[in-house]
Amino acid sequence: MSIEILLIQFANLYRGKTKLQMSTRSGQFIKLDELINEIGKDAIRFFYLMRKNDQHLDFDIELAKKKTSDNPVFYIKYAHARICSVLEQILDRKINISNSNIDFEILSLDEEIELIDKLRSFPNVLEAACKKYEPHIITNYQRELAQLFHSYYNKCNIIKSNEELRNARVYLLRCIQIVLSNSSNIIGISLPEKM
């Protein structure tokens, strides 16, 4: 058995557009535990995994703290929380959704087809990330899936669709939720149910 050691490039830390000067000789540096306290471990982990090991990382602390779509970690977490909210509304309204009678052929919006295609590609994404030792393939996939979901969510009202269409759309949301959850577990990122 052999062990492969992968080296990663250094990261430059920024606060907005200002590069933070660090030097171990002069004692000017930010320790990882200080960064974790400021922005959280999920953001740090995700930002480090967003790049190939041989690519330089410019880590913007202010971006990692933003609660907007500019911050990829927030955007993915928000997608998961939105899905949980829809599923909770379904439960609160006592809407019964049976997985056995779902007709996926009625999912015909371009956004729905794109989401289904994206979900289908997940096993290939995992395989590529593992074979190449490149976890950024997973983070890129998550960002793309979250973006597709948010566009879809903003375009159609899932709960107010007719029963047959609503059931298919809710099932699609459950699939997105599962893939977001599984991919996040793989890279060690937590996903909230509410935000």
PDB file of C-alpha atoms in Angstrom:
ATOM      1  CA  MET A   1       0.000   0.000   0.000  1.00  0.00           C
ATOM      2  CA  SER A   2       1.285   3.439  -0.856  1.00  0.00           C
ATOM      3  CA  ILE A   3       0.402   6.802   0.577  1.00  0.00           C
ATOM      4  CA  GLU A   4       0.101   9.851  -1.622  1.00  0.00           C
ATOM      5  CA  ILE A   5       0.786  13.232  -0.113  1.00  0.00           C
ATOM      6  CA  LEU A   6      -0.733  16.194  -1.883  1.00  0.00           C
ATOM      7  CA  LEU A   7       0.707  19.632  -1.308  1.00  0.00           C
ATOM      8  CA  ILE A   8      -1.470  22.680  -1.567  1.00  0.00           C
ATOM      9  CA  GLN A   9      -0.602  26.224  -2.496  1.00  0.00           C
ATOM     10  CA  PHE A  10      -0.440  28.986   0.061  1.00  0.00           C
ATOM     11  CA  ALA A  11      -3.460  31.159   0.595  1.00  0.00           C
ATOM     12  CA  ASN A  12      -3.475  34.931   0.667  1.00  0.00           C
ATOM     13  CA  LEU A  13      -5.944  36.417   3.112  1.00  0.00           C
ATOM     14  CA  TYR A  14      -7.906  39.514   2.203  1.00  0.00           C
ATOM     15  CA  ARG A  15     -10.409  41.731   3.967  1.00  0.00           C
ATOM     16  CA  GLY A  16     -12.299  42.998   0.980  1.00  0.00           C
ATOM     17  CA  LYS A  17      -9.651  44.381  -1.352  1.00  0.00           C
ATOM     18  CA  THR A  18      -6.991  44.752   1.339  1.00  0.00           C
ATOM     19  CA  LYS A  19      -4.403  41.980   1.425  1.00  0.00           C
ATOM     20  CA  LEU A  20      -3.439  41.032   4.960  1.00  0.00           C
ATOM     21  CA  GLN A  21       0.315  41.050   5.338  1.00  0.00           C
ATOM     22  CA  MET A  22       1.606  37.978   7.112  1.00  0.00           C
ATOM     23  CA  SER A  23       5.088  36.938   8.076  1.00  0.00           C
ATOM     24  CA  THR A  24       6.051  34.156  10.454  1.00  0.00           C
ATOM     25  CA  ARG A  25       9.430  35.809  11.038  1.00  0.00           C
ATOM     26  CA  SER A  26       7.900  39.021  12.308  1.00  0.00           C
ATOM     27  CA  GLY A  27       5.067  37.200  14.080  1.00  0.00           C
ATOM     28  CA  GLN A  28       2.343  38.677  11.867  1.00  0.00           C
ATOM     29  CA  PHE A  29      -0.132  35.963  10.993  1.00  0.00           C
ATOM     30  CA  ILE A  30      -3.693  34.866  11.604  1.00  0.00           C
ATOM     31  CA  LYS A  31      -4.089  31.497  13.262  1.00  0.00           C
ATOM     32  CA  LEU A  32      -6.644  29.076  11.915  1.00  0.00           C
ATOM     33  CA  ASP A  33      -8.579  28.983  15.195  1.00  0.00           C
ATOM     34  CA  GLU A  34      -8.953  32.784  15.040  1.00  0.00           C
ATOM     35  CA  LEU A  35     -10.283  32.505  11.498  1.00  0.00           C
ATOM     36  CA  ILE A  36     -12.693  29.741  12.559  1.00  0.00           C
ATOM     37  CA  ASN A  37     -14.001  31.956  15.367  1.00  0.00           C
ATOM     38  CA  GLU A  38     -14.550  34.819  12.939  1.00  0.00           C
ATOM     39  CA  ILE A  39     -16.171  33.060   9.983  1.00  0.00           C
ATOM     40  CA  GLY A  40     -16.813  29.427  10.925  1.00  0.00           C
ATOM     41  CA  LYS A  41     -15.263  26.139   9.902  1.00  0.00           C
ATOM     42  CA  ASP A  42     -17.695  25.456   7.055  1.00  0.00           C
ATOM     43  CA  ALA A  43     -16.733  28.597   5.154  1.00  0.00           C
ATOM     44  CA  ILE A  44     -13.021  27.959   5.630  1.00  0.00           C
ATOM     45  CA  ARG A  45     -13.269  24.351   4.535  1.00  0.00           C
ATOM     46  CA  PHE A  46     -15.414  25.196   1.510  1.00  0.00           C
ATOM     47  CA  PHE A  47     -13.214  28.070   0.330  1.00  0.00           C
ATOM     48  CA  TYR A  48     -10.086  25.916   0.598  1.00  0.00           C
ATOM     49  CA  LEU A  49     -11.775  23.093  -1.313  1.00  0.00           C
ATOM     50  CA  MET A  50     -13.001  25.416  -4.093  1.00  0.00           C
ATOM     51  CA  ARG A  51      -9.644  25.357  -5.855  1.00  0.00           C
ATOM     52  CA  LYS A  52      -7.357  22.671  -7.190  1.00  0.00           C
ATOM     53  CA  ASN A  53      -4.441  21.915  -4.885  1.00  0.00           C
ATOM     54  CA  ASP A  54      -1.999  23.482  -7.318  1.00  0.00           C
ATOM     55  CA  GLN A  55      -3.973  26.720  -7.664  1.00  0.00           C
ATOM     56  CA  HIS A  56      -3.340  29.760  -5.556  1.00  0.00           C
ATOM     57  CA  LEU A  57      -6.150  30.796  -3.186  1.00  0.00           C
ATOM     58  CA  ASP A  58      -7.056  34.393  -2.455  1.00  0.00           C
ATOM     59  CA  PHE A  59      -9.315  33.997   0.570  1.00  0.00           C
ATOM     60  CA  ASP A  60     -11.569  37.001   1.154  1.00  0.00           C
ATOM     61  CA  ILE A  61     -12.674  36.968   4.786  1.00  0.00           C
ATOM     62  CA  GLU A  62     -15.407  39.540   4.163  1.00  0.00           C
ATOM     63  CA  LEU A  63     -16.860  37.500   1.291  1.00  0.00           C
ATOM     64  CA  ALA A  64     -16.870  34.373   3.460  1.00  0.00           C
ATOM     65  CA  LYS A  65     -18.972  36.241   6.060  1.00  0.00           C
ATOM     66  CA  LYS A  66     -21.527  37.649   3.594  1.00  0.00           C
ATOM     67  CA  LYS A  67     -25.073  36.366   3.679  1.00  0.00           C
ATOM     68  CA  THR A  68     -25.689  36.853  -0.043  1.00  0.00           C
ATOM     69  CA  SER A  69     -25.517  34.793  -3.210  1.00  0.00           C
ATOM     70  CA  ASP A  70     -21.951  36.103  -3.681  1.00  0.00           C
ATOM     71  CA  ASN A  71     -20.862  33.745  -0.901  1.00  0.00           C
ATOM     72  CA  PRO A  72     -21.004  30.187  -2.303  1.00  0.00           C
ATOM     73  CA  VAL A  73     -21.252  28.553   1.134  1.00  0.00           C
ATOM     74  CA  PHE A  74     -24.200  30.732   2.115  1.00  0.00           C
ATOM     75  CA  TYR A  75     -25.854  30.135  -1.268  1.00  0.00           C
ATOM     76  CA  ILE A  76     -25.667  26.338  -0.898  1.00  0.00           C
ATOM     77  CA  LYS A  77     -26.841  26.422   2.721  1.00  0.00           C
ATOM     78  CA  TYR A  78     -29.699  28.734   1.755  1.00  0.00           C
ATOM     79  CA  ALA A  79     -30.776  26.353  -1.029  1.00  0.00           C
ATOM     80  CA  HIS A  80     -30.983  23.515   1.487  1.00  0.00           C
ATOM     81  CA  ALA A  81     -32.894  25.649   4.001  1.00  0.00           C
ATOM     82  CA  ARG A  82     -35.359  26.752   1.301  1.00  0.00           C
ATOM     83  CA  ILE A  83     -36.038  23.134   0.356  1.00  0.00           C
ATOM     84  CA  CYS A  84     -36.563  22.234   4.013  1.00  0.00           C
ATOM     85  CA  SER A  85     -39.000  25.141   4.311  1.00  0.00           C
ATOM     86  CA  VAL A  86     -41.080  23.913   1.358  1.00  0.00           C
ATOM     87  CA  LEU A  87     -41.128  20.372   2.733  1.00  0.00           C
ATOM     88  CA  GLU A  88     -42.160  21.702   6.148  1.00  0.00           C
ATOM     89  CA  GLN A  89     -45.017  23.671   4.560  1.00  0.00           C
ATOM     90  CA  ILE A  90     -46.182  20.462   2.863  1.00  0.00           C
ATOM     91  CA  LEU A  91     -46.249  18.714   6.245  1.00  0.00           C
ATOM     92  CA  ASP A  92     -47.946  21.646   7.988  1.00  0.00           C
ATOM     93  CA  ARG A  93     -50.715  21.656   5.388  1.00  0.00           C
ATOM     94  CA  LYS A  94     -51.082  17.896   5.783  1.00  0.00           C
ATOM     95  CA  ILE A  95     -50.580  17.388   2.069  1.00  0.00           C
ATOM     96  CA  ASN A  96     -50.055  13.703   1.376  1.00  0.00           C
ATOM     97  CA  ILE A  97     -47.418  12.996  -1.225  1.00  0.00           C
ATOM     98  CA  SER A  98     -46.973   9.424  -2.311  1.00  0.00           C
ATOM     99  CA  ASN A  99     -43.686   8.581  -4.015  1.00  0.00           C
ATOM    100  CA  SER A 100     -45.217   5.601  -5.812  1.00  0.00           C
ATOM    101  CA  ASN A 101     -47.551   7.514  -8.136  1.00  0.00           C
ATOM    102  CA  ILE A 102     -45.254  10.234  -9.381  1.00  0.00           C
ATOM    103  CA  ASP A 103     -45.224  10.963 -13.094  1.00  0.00           C
ATOM    104  CA  PHE A 104     -41.876  12.558 -13.879  1.00  0.00           C
ATOM    105  CA  GLU A 105     -42.856  13.141 -17.500  1.00  0.00           C
ATOM    106  CA  ILE A 106     -44.875  16.175 -16.399  1.00  0.00           C
ATOM    107  CA  LEU A 107     -41.704  17.922 -15.227  1.00  0.00           C
ATOM    108  CA  SER A 108     -41.196  19.804 -18.463  1.00  0.00           C
ATOM    109  CA  LEU A 109     -39.883  23.259 -17.564  1.00  0.00           C
ATOM    110  CA  ASP A 110     -36.362  23.898 -18.832  1.00  0.00           C
ATOM    111  CA  GLU A 111     -35.262  24.432 -15.222  1.00  0.00           C
ATOM    112  CA  GLU A 112     -36.693  21.058 -14.201  1.00  0.00           C
ATOM    113  CA  ILE A 113     -34.915  19.255 -17.031  1.00  0.00           C
ATOM    114  CA  GLU A 114     -31.646  21.002 -16.139  1.00  0.00           C
ATOM    115  CA  LEU A 115     -32.048  20.029 -12.487  1.00  0.00           C
ATOM    116  CA  ILE A 116     -32.765  16.400 -13.367  1.00  0.00           C
ATOM    117  CA  ASP A 117     -29.721  16.287 -15.647  1.00  0.00           C
ATOM    118  CA  LYS A 118     -27.572  17.856 -12.936  1.00  0.00           C
ATOM    119  CA  LEU A 119     -28.799  15.314 -10.367  1.00  0.00           C
ATOM    120  CA  ARG A 120     -28.074  12.448 -12.780  1.00  0.00           C
ATOM    121  CA  SER A 121     -24.469  13.595 -13.095  1.00  0.00           C
ATOM    122  CA  PHE A 122     -23.771  13.390  -9.347  1.00  0.00           C
ATOM    123  CA  PRO A 123     -22.277   9.846  -9.366  1.00  0.00           C
ATOM    124  CA  ASN A 124     -19.892  10.866 -12.163  1.00  0.00           C
ATOM    125  CA  VAL A 125     -18.922  13.994 -10.236  1.00  0.00           C
ATOM    126  CA  LEU A 126     -18.062  11.918  -7.168  1.00  0.00           C
ATOM    127  CA  GLU A 127     -16.090   9.426  -9.207  1.00  0.00           C
ATOM    128  CA  ALA A 128     -14.071  12.163 -10.919  1.00  0.00           C
ATOM    129  CA  ALA A 129     -13.381  13.944  -7.621  1.00  0.00           C
ATOM    130  CA  CYS A 130     -12.153  10.715  -6.031  1.00  0.00           C
ATOM    131  CA  LYS A 131     -10.065   9.463  -8.940  1.00  0.00           C
ATOM    132  CA  LYS A 132      -8.367  12.808  -9.459  1.00  0.00           C
ATOM    133  CA  TYR A 133      -8.092  13.755  -5.760  1.00  0.00           C
ATOM    134  CA  GLU A 134      -9.890  16.986  -6.605  1.00  0.00           C
ATOM    135  CA  PRO A 135     -12.636  17.880  -4.112  1.00  0.00           C
ATOM    136  CA  HIS A 136     -13.191  21.187  -5.912  1.00  0.00           C
ATOM    137  CA  ILE A 137     -15.167  19.184  -8.467  1.00  0.00           C
ATOM    138  CA  ILE A 138     -17.747  18.570  -5.720  1.00  0.00           C
ATOM    139  CA  THR A 139     -17.847  22.189  -4.537  1.00  0.00           C
ATOM    140  CA  ASN A 140     -18.272  23.411  -8.119  1.00  0.00           C
ATOM    141  CA  TYR A 141     -21.092  20.913  -8.593  1.00  0.00           C
ATOM    142  CA  GLN A 142     -22.792  22.102  -5.400  1.00  0.00           C
ATOM    143  CA  ARG A 143     -22.604  25.721  -6.519  1.00  0.00           C
ATOM    144  CA  GLU A 144     -24.096  24.873  -9.905  1.00  0.00           C
ATOM    145  CA  LEU A 145     -26.865  22.766  -8.342  1.00  0.00           C
ATOM    146  CA  ALA A 146     -27.710  25.523  -5.850  1.00  0.00           C
ATOM    147  CA  GLN A 147     -27.826  28.090  -8.648  1.00  0.00           C
ATOM    148  CA  LEU A 148     -30.154  25.900 -10.729  1.00  0.00           C
ATOM    149  CA  PHE A 149     -32.367  25.300  -7.712  1.00  0.00           C
ATOM    150  CA  HIS A 150     -32.647  28.994  -6.783  1.00  0.00           C
ATOM    151  CA  SER A 151     -33.581  29.896 -10.368  1.00  0.00           C
ATOM    152  CA  TYR A 152     -36.214  27.165 -10.353  1.00  0.00           C
ATOM    153  CA  TYR A 153     -37.554  28.153  -6.931  1.00  0.00           C
ATOM    154  CA  ASN A 154     -37.892  31.782  -8.015  1.00  0.00           C
ATOM    155  CA  LYS A 155     -39.718  30.805 -11.197  1.00  0.00           C
ATOM    156  CA  CYS A 156     -42.381  28.380 -10.027  1.00  0.00           C
ATOM    157  CA  ASN A 157     -44.682  27.981  -7.070  1.00  0.00           C
ATOM    158  CA  ILE A 158     -44.245  24.381  -6.031  1.00  0.00           C
ATOM    159  CA  ILE A 159     -46.959  24.127  -3.398  1.00  0.00           C
ATOM    160  CA  LYS A 160     -49.691  25.824  -5.433  1.00  0.00           C
ATOM    161  CA  SER A 161     -49.229  23.558  -8.462  1.00  0.00           C
ATOM    162  CA  ASN A 162     -51.963  21.041  -9.270  1.00  0.00           C
ATOM    163  CA  GLU A 163     -51.661  17.849  -7.222  1.00  0.00           C
ATOM    164  CA  GLU A 164     -49.908  15.688  -9.800  1.00  0.00           C
ATOM    165  CA  LEU A 165     -47.410  18.404 -10.720  1.00  0.00           C
ATOM    166  CA  ARG A 166     -46.887  19.399  -7.088  1.00  0.00           C
ATOM    167  CA  ASN A 167     -46.065  15.794  -6.137  1.00  0.00           C
ATOM    168  CA  ALA A 168     -43.489  15.512  -8.915  1.00  0.00           C
ATOM    169  CA  ARG A 169     -41.952  18.870  -7.990  1.00  0.00           C
ATOM    170  CA  VAL A 170     -41.759  18.011  -4.297  1.00  0.00           C
ATOM    171  CA  TYR A 171     -40.077  14.733  -5.173  1.00  0.00           C
ATOM    172  CA  LEU A 172     -37.584  16.674  -7.308  1.00  0.00           C
ATOM    173  CA  LEU A 173     -36.889  18.936  -4.306  1.00  0.00           C
ATOM    174  CA  ARG A 174     -36.317  15.899  -2.107  1.00  0.00           C
ATOM    175  CA  CYS A 175     -33.782  14.601  -4.631  1.00  0.00           C
ATOM    176  CA  ILE A 176     -31.973  17.955  -4.647  1.00  0.00           C
ATOM    177  CA  GLN A 177     -31.991  17.968  -0.845  1.00  0.00           C
ATOM    178  CA  ILE A 178     -30.492  14.472  -0.697  1.00  0.00           C
ATOM    179  CA  VAL A 179     -27.732  15.305  -3.175  1.00  0.00           C
ATOM    180  CA  LEU A 180     -26.880  18.588  -1.431  1.00  0.00           C
ATOM    181  CA  SER A 181     -26.808  16.776   1.902  1.00  0.00           C
ATOM    182  CA  ASN A 182     -24.688  13.862   0.672  1.00  0.00           C
ATOM    183  CA  SER A 183     -22.203  16.081  -1.148  1.00  0.00           C
ATOM    184  CA  SER A 184     -21.908  18.331   1.909  1.00  0.00           C
ATOM    185  CA  ASN A 185     -21.319  15.350   4.181  1.00  0.00           C
ATOM    186  CA  ILE A 186     -18.541  14.177   1.879  1.00  0.00           C
ATOM    187  CA  ILE A 187     -16.670  17.476   2.105  1.00  0.00           C
ATOM    188  CA  GLY A 188     -17.529  18.049   5.773  1.00  0.00           C
ATOM    189  CA  ILE A 189     -19.939  20.981   5.496  1.00  0.00           C
ATOM    190  CA  SER A 190     -23.069  21.235   7.635  1.00  0.00           C
ATOM    191  CA  LEU A 191     -26.410  22.277   6.148  1.00  0.00           C
ATOM    192  CA  PRO A 192     -29.068  24.042   8.233  1.00  0.00           C
ATOM    193  CA  GLU A 193     -32.776  23.331   7.959  1.00  0.00           C
ATOM    194  CA  LYS A 194     -33.596  26.984   8.709  1.00  0.00           C
ATOM    195  CA  MET A 195     -31.831  30.268   8.104  1.00  0.00           C
TER     196      MET A 195
END
